Short mmCIF file of C-alpha atoms in Angstrom, two decimals:
data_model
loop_
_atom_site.label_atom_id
_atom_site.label_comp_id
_atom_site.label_asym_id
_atom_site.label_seq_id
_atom_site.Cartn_x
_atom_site.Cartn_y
_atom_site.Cartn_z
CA UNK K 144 -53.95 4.42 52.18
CA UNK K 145 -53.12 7.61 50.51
CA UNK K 146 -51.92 7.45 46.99
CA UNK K 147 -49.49 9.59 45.47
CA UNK K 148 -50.89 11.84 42.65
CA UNK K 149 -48.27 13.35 40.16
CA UNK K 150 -48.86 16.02 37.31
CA UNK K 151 -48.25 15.27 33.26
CA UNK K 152 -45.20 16.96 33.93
CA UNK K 153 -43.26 14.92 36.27
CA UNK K 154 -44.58 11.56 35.20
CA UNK K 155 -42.59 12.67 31.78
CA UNK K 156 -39.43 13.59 33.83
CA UNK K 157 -39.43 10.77 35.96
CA UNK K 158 -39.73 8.39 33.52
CA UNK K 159 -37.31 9.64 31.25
CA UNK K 160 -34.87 9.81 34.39
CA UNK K 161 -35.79 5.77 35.12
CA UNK K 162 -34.68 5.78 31.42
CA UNK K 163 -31.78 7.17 31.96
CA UNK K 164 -30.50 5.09 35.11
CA UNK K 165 -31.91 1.86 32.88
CA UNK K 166 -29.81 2.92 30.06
CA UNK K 167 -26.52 3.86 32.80
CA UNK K 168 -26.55 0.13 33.74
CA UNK K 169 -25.95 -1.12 30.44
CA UNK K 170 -22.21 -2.09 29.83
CA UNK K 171 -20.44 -0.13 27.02
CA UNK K 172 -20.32 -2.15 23.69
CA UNK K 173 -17.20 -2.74 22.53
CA UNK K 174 -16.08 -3.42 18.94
CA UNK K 175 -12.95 -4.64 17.33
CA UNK K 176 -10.85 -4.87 14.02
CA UNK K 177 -7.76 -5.63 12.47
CA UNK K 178 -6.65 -2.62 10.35
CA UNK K 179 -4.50 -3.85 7.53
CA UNK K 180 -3.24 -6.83 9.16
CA UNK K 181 -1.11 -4.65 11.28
CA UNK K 182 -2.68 -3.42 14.45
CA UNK K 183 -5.73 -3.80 16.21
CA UNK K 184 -8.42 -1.43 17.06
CA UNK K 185 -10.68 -1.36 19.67
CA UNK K 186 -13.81 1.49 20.44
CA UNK K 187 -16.14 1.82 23.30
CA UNK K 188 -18.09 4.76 22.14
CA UNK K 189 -20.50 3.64 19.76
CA UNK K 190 -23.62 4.72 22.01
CA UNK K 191 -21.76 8.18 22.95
CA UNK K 192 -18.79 9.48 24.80
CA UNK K 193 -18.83 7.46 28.16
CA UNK K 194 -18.92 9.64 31.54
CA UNK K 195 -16.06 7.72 32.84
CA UNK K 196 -12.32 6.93 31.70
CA UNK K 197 -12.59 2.94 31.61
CA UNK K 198 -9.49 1.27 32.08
CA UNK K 199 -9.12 -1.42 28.89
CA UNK K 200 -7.52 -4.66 29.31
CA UNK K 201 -7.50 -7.81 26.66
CA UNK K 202 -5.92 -11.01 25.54
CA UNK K 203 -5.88 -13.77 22.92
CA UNK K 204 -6.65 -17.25 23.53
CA UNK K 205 -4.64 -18.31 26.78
CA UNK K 206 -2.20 -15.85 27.07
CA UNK K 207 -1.94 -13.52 29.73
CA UNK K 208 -4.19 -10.30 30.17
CA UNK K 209 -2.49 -6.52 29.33
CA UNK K 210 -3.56 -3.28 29.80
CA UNK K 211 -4.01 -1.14 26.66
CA UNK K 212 -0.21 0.88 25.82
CA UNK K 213 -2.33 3.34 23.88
CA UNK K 214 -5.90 5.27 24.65
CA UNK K 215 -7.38 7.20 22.03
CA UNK K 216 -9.25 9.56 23.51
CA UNK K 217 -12.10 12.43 23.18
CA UNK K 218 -12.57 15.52 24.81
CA UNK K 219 -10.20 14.14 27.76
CA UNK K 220 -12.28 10.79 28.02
CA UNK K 221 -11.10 7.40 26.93
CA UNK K 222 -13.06 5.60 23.97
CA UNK K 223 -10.28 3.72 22.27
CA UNK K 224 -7.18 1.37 22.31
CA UNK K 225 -4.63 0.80 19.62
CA UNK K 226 -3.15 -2.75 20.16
CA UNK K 227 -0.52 -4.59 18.59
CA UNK K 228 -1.06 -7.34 16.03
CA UNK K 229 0.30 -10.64 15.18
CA UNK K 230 -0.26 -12.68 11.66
CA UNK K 231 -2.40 -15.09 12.64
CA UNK K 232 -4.09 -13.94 15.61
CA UNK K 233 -7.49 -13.02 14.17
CA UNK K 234 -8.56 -16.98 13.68
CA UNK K 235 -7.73 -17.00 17.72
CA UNK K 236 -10.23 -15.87 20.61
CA UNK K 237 -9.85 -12.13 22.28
CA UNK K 238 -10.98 -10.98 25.30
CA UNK K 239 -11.73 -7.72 26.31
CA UNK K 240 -12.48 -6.25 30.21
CA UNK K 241 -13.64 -2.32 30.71
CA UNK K 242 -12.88 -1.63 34.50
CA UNK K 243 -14.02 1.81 36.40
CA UNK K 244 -14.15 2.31 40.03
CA UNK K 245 -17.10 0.06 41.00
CA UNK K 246 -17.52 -2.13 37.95
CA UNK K 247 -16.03 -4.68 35.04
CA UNK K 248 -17.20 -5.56 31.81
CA UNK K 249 -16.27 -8.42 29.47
CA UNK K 250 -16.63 -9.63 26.03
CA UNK K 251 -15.63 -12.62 23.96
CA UNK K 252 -14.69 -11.41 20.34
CA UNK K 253 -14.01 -13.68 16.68
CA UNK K 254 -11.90 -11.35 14.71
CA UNK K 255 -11.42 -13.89 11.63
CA UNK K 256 -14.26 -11.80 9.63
CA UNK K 257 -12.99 -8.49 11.18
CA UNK K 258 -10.51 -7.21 9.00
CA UNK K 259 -10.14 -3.72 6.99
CA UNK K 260 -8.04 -3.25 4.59
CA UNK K 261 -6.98 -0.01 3.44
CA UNK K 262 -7.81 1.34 0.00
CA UNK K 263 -5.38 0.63 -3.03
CA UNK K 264 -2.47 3.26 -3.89
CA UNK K 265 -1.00 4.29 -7.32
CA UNK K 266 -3.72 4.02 -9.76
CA UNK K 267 -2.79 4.11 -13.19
CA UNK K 268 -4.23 3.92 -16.66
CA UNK K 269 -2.71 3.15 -19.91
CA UNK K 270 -4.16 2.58 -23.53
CA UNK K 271 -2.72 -0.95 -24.32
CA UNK K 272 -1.74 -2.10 -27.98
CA UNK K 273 -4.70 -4.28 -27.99
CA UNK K 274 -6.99 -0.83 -28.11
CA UNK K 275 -8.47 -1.16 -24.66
CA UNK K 276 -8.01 0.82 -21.41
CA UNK K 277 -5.58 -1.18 -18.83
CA UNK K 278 -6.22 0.15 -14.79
CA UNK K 279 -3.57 -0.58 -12.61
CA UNK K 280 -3.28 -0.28 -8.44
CA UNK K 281 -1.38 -1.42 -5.60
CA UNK K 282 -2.05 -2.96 -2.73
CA UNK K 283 -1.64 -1.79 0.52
CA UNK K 284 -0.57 -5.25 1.58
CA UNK K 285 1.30 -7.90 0.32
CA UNK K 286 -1.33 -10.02 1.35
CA UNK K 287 -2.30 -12.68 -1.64
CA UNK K 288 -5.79 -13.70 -0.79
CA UNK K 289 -6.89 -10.18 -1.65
CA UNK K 290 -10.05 -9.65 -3.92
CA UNK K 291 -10.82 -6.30 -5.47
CA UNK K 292 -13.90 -4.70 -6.80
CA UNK K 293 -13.97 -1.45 -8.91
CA UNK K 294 -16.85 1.41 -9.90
CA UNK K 295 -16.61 2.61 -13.11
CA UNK K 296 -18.25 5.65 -15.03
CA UNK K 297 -17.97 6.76 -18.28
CA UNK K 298 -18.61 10.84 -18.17
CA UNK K 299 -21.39 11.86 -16.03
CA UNK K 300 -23.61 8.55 -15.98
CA UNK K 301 -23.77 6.64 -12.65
CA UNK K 302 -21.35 3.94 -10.88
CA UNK K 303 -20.88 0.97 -12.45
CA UNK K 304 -19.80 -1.63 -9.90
CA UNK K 305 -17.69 -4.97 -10.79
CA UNK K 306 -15.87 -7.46 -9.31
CA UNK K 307 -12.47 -8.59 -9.90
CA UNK K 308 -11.13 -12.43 -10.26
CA UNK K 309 -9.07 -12.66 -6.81
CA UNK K 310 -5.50 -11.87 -6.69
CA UNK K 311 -5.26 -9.53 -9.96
CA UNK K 312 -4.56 -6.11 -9.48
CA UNK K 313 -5.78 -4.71 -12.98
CA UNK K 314 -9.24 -4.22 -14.67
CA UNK K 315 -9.47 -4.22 -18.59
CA UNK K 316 -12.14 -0.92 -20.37
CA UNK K 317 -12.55 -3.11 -23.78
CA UNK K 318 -12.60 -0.80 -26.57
CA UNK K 319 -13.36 2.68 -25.14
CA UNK K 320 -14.61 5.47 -26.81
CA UNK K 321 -11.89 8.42 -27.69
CA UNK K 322 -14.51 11.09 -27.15
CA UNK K 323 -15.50 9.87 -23.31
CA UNK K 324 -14.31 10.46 -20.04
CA UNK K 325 -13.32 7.01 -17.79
CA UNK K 326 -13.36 7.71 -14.14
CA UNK K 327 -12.44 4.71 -11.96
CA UNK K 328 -11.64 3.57 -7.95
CA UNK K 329 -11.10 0.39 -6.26
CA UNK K 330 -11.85 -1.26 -2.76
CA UNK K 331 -10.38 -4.51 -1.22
CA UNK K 332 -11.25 -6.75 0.98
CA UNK K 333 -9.28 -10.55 2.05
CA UNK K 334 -11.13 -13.03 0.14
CA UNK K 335 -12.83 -16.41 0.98
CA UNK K 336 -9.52 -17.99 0.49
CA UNK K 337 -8.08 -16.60 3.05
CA UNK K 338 -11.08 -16.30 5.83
CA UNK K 339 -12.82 -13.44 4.10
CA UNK K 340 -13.70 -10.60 5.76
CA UNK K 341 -16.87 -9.04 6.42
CA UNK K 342 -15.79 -5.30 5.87
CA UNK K 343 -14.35 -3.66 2.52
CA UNK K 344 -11.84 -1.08 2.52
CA UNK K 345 -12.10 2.44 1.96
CA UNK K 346 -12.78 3.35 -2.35
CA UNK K 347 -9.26 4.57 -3.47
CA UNK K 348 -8.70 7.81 -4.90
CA UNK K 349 -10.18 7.78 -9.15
CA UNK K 350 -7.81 7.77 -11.61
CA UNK K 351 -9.51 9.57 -14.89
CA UNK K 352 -8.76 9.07 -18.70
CA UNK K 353 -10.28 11.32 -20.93
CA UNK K 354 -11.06 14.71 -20.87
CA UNK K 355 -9.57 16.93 -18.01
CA UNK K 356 -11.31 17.14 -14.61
CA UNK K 357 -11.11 21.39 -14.63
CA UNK K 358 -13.91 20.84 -18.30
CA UNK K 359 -16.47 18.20 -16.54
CA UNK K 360 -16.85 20.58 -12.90
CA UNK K 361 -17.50 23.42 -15.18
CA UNK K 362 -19.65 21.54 -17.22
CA UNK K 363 -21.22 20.57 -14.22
CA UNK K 364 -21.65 24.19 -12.96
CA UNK K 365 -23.25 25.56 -15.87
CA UNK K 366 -20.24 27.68 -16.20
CA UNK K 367 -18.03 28.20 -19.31
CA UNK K 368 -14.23 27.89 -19.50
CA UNK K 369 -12.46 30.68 -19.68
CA UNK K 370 -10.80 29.33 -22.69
CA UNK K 371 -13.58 28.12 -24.35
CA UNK K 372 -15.35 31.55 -23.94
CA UNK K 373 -11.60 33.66 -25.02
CA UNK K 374 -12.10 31.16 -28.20
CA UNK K 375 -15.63 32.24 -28.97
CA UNK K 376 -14.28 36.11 -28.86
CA UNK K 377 -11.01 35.47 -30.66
CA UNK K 378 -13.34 33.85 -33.45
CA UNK K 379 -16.02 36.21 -34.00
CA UNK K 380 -13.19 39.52 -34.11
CA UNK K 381 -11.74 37.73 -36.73
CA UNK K 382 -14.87 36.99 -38.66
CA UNK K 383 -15.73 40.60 -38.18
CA UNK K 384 -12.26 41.59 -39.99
CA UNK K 385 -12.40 39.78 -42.52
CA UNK K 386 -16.05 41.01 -43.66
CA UNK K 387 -14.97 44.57 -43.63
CA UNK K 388 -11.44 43.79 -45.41
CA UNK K 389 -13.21 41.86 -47.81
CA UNK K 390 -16.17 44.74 -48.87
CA UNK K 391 -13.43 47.58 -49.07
CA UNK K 392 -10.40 45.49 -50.58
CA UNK K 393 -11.50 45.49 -54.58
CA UNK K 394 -8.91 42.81 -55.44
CA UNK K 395 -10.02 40.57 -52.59
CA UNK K 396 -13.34 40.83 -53.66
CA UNK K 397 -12.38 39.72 -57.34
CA UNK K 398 -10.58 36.72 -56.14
CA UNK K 399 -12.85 35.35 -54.31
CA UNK K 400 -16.32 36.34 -56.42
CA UNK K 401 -14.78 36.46 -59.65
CA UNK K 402 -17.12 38.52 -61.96
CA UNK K 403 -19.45 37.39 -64.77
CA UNK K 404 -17.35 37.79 -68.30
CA UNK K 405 -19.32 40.67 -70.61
CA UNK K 406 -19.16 39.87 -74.43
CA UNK K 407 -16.80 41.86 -76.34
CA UNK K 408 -18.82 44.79 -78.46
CA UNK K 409 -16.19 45.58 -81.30
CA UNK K 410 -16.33 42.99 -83.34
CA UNK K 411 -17.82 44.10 -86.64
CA UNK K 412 -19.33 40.90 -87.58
CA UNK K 413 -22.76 40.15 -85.53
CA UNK K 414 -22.08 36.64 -85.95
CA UNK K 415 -19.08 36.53 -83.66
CA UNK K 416 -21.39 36.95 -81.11
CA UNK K 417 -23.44 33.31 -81.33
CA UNK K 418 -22.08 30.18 -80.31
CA UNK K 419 -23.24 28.26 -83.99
CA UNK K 420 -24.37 24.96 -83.31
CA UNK K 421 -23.33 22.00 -85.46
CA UNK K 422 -25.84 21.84 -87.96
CA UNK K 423 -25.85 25.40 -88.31
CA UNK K 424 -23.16 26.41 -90.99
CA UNK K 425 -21.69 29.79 -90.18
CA UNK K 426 -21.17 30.55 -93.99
CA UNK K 427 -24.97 30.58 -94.16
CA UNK K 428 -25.65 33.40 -91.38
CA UNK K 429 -25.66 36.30 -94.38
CA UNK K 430 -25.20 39.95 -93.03
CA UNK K 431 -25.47 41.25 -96.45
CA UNK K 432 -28.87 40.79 -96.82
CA UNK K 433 -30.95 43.73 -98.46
CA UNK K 434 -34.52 45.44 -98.29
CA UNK K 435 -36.26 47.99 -100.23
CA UNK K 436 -37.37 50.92 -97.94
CA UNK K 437 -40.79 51.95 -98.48
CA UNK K 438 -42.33 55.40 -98.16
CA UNK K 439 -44.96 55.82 -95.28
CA UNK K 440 -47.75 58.60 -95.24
CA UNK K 441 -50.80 59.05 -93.24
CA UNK K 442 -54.14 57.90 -93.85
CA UNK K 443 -56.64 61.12 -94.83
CA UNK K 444 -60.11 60.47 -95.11
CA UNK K 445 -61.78 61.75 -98.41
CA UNK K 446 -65.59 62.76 -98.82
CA UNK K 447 -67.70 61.56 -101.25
CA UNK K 448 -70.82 61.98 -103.49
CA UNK K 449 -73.27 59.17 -104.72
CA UNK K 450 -74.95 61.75 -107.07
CA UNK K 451 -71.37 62.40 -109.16
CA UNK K 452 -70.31 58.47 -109.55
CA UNK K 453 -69.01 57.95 -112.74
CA UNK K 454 -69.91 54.32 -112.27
CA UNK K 455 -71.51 51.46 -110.79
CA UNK K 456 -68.25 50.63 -109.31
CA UNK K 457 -67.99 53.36 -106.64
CA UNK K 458 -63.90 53.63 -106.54
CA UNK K 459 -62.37 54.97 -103.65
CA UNK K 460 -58.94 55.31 -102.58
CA UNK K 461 -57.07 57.34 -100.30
CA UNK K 462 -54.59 59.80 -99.95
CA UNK K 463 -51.71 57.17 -98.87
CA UNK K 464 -49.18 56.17 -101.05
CA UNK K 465 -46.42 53.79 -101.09
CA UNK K 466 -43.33 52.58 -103.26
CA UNK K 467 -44.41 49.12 -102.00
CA UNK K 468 -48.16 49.26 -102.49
CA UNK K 469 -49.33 46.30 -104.06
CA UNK K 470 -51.89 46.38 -106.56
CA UNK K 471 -55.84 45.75 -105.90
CA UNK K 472 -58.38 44.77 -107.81
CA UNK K 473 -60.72 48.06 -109.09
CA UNK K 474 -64.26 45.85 -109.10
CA UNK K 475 -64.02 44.53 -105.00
CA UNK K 476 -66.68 44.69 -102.85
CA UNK K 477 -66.49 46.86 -100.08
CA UNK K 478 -68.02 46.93 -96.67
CA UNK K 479 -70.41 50.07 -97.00
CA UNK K 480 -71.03 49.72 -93.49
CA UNK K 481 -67.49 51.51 -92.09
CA UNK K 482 -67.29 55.14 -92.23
CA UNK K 483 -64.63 55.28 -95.33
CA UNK K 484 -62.42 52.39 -97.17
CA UNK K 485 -59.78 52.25 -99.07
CA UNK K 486 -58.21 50.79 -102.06
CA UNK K 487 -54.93 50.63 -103.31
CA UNK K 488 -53.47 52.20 -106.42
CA UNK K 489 -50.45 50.04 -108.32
CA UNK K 490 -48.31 53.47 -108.43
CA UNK K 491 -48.28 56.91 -107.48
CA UNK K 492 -49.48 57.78 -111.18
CA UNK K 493 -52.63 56.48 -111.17
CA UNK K 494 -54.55 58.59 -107.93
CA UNK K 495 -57.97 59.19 -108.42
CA UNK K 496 -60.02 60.80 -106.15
CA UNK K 497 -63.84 60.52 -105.81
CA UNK K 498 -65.42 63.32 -104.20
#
């Protein structure tokens, strides 16, 4: 017996087309769920757009089977049905049946955990009297088992989620701080109450308190607001005017650095000048106080002879004389070592000079 030999290539394409047929036999999966408690959805297309239009039928519980009123469709091909709803009908069994030409396909679903909600409406936010931040919303249905949970963030930080005691429609920012931004949004879902369900709604559009959105995406940009940056300009012109008004306006300059006060000159009594302390009388500072001038002359060496002393004594004096001079006595010893001394003389009168 002869066996068949294939090449790399066609053992990849020919399993990849067994693939294919493999994956062709499967039945499409559907899915179902109650949107809002108002109508139900159905989809075939979670594995892809099917190659054929299926023809959708389905039924709760006992009653009798209908075809679907209302495709949704993609690119011309069926993948949907929009189906009426009635409260109650999601703790009941539904049926579903996908027909084409050759073949039928049928599934059993339990819608009681199935149910979507849509997000919450009309946020608000309101600083109560109690000094704490008060979010409000509405519900999309009037629905009472409803549970809510909310994500919170104050500026830029990250989510914050919470839940929210079933039924209340409100969520309480104790004691919030006047220089942050509050952003929050809300989801809800039917609570445990009620059958809960297994899928949350949609988050709600934030509601903000705090600064305005149009500073935080700039902030977030690294770009400056225009009226942040007209501010700086404004600020600095007028800084710049008011230097040069101030160093060529004299009077301006005077009020605001008032100059030092200079003592007044023209008094003619010297002691109006002192601050006199208390122990100091001012009767006692006299101005009238006088000195006798005395006459200055210059010093003039004089020679001498040891061979023409008169005496033992060796007087010497010099050629200055004073009113003032004060009288020496003749017999002092003198320093022979310097190259002249002198003495002297009680008056003017009295000069002798030794040669």
């Amino acid at each position: 017996m002869k066996l068949l030999y294939f090449t790399m290539p066609t053992r990849v394409f020919l399993f990849l087309w067994l693939f294919g047929q493999i994956l062709a036999k499967e039945p499409p999966d559907v899915t179902c769920l109650v949107i809002n408690l108002e109508s139900l959805r159905c989809m075939w297309n979670l594995q892809g757009t099917p190659e054929v239009n299926y023809t959708f039928h389905s039924w709760f519980g006992y009653q009798r089977e209908t075809i679907c009123a209302e495709y949704l469709s993609e690119n011309g091909t069926n993948i949907g049905c929009t189906l009426p709803y009635i409260k109650g009908q999601r703790f009941e069994p539904f049926y579903t049946k996908l027909e084409d030409s050759s073949k039928t396909y049928e599934k059993k679903h339990d819608l009681k955990g199935k149910v979507k909600l849509n997000p919450p409406t009309n946020l608000t936010v309101k600083n109560g009297s109690d000094l704490n931040l008060w979010f409000y919303w509405n519900q999309t249905t009037s629905h009472t088992c409803v549970e809510s949970q909310v994500q919170i963030r104050k500026n830029d930080n990250n989510w914050e989620t919470l839940d929210v005691y079933s039924g209340q429609q409100h969520y309480v920012q104790n004691l919030p701080s006047s220089t942050a931004r509050y952003e929050l949004q809300v989801k809800i879902r039917l609570s445990s109450s009620c059958g809960q369900s297994d899928f949350w709604s949609d988050w709600s559009e934030p509601v903000v308190w705090g600064f305005n959105n149009t500073t935080v995406s700039n902030a977030k940009n690294g770009e400056m607001p225009v009226w942040t940056a007209v501010l700086y300009v404004v600020s600095a012109i007028t800084l710049i005017l008011l230097v040069v008004i101030l160093l060529h306006n004299e009077r301006i300059k005077i009020i605001l650095i008032p100059p030092l006060p200079k003592p007044a000159l023209n008094s003619p009594d010297v002691e109006d000048w002192f601050h006199f302390s208390k122990g100091l009388v001012k009767e006692r500072f006299n101005t009238n106080f006088n000195e006798r001038a005395c006459t200055v002359r210059e010093y003039q060496p004089v020679s001498r002879s040891d061979s023409n002393a008169s005496d033992s004594s060796r007087l010497t004096t010099t050629t200055d004389q004073t009113d003032c001079s004060i009288p020496i006595a003749v017999n002092e010893p003198e320093d022979t070592s310097a190259p002249f001394y002198t003495t002297v003389i009680a008056s003017e009168d009295e000069q002798q000079v030794s040669v």
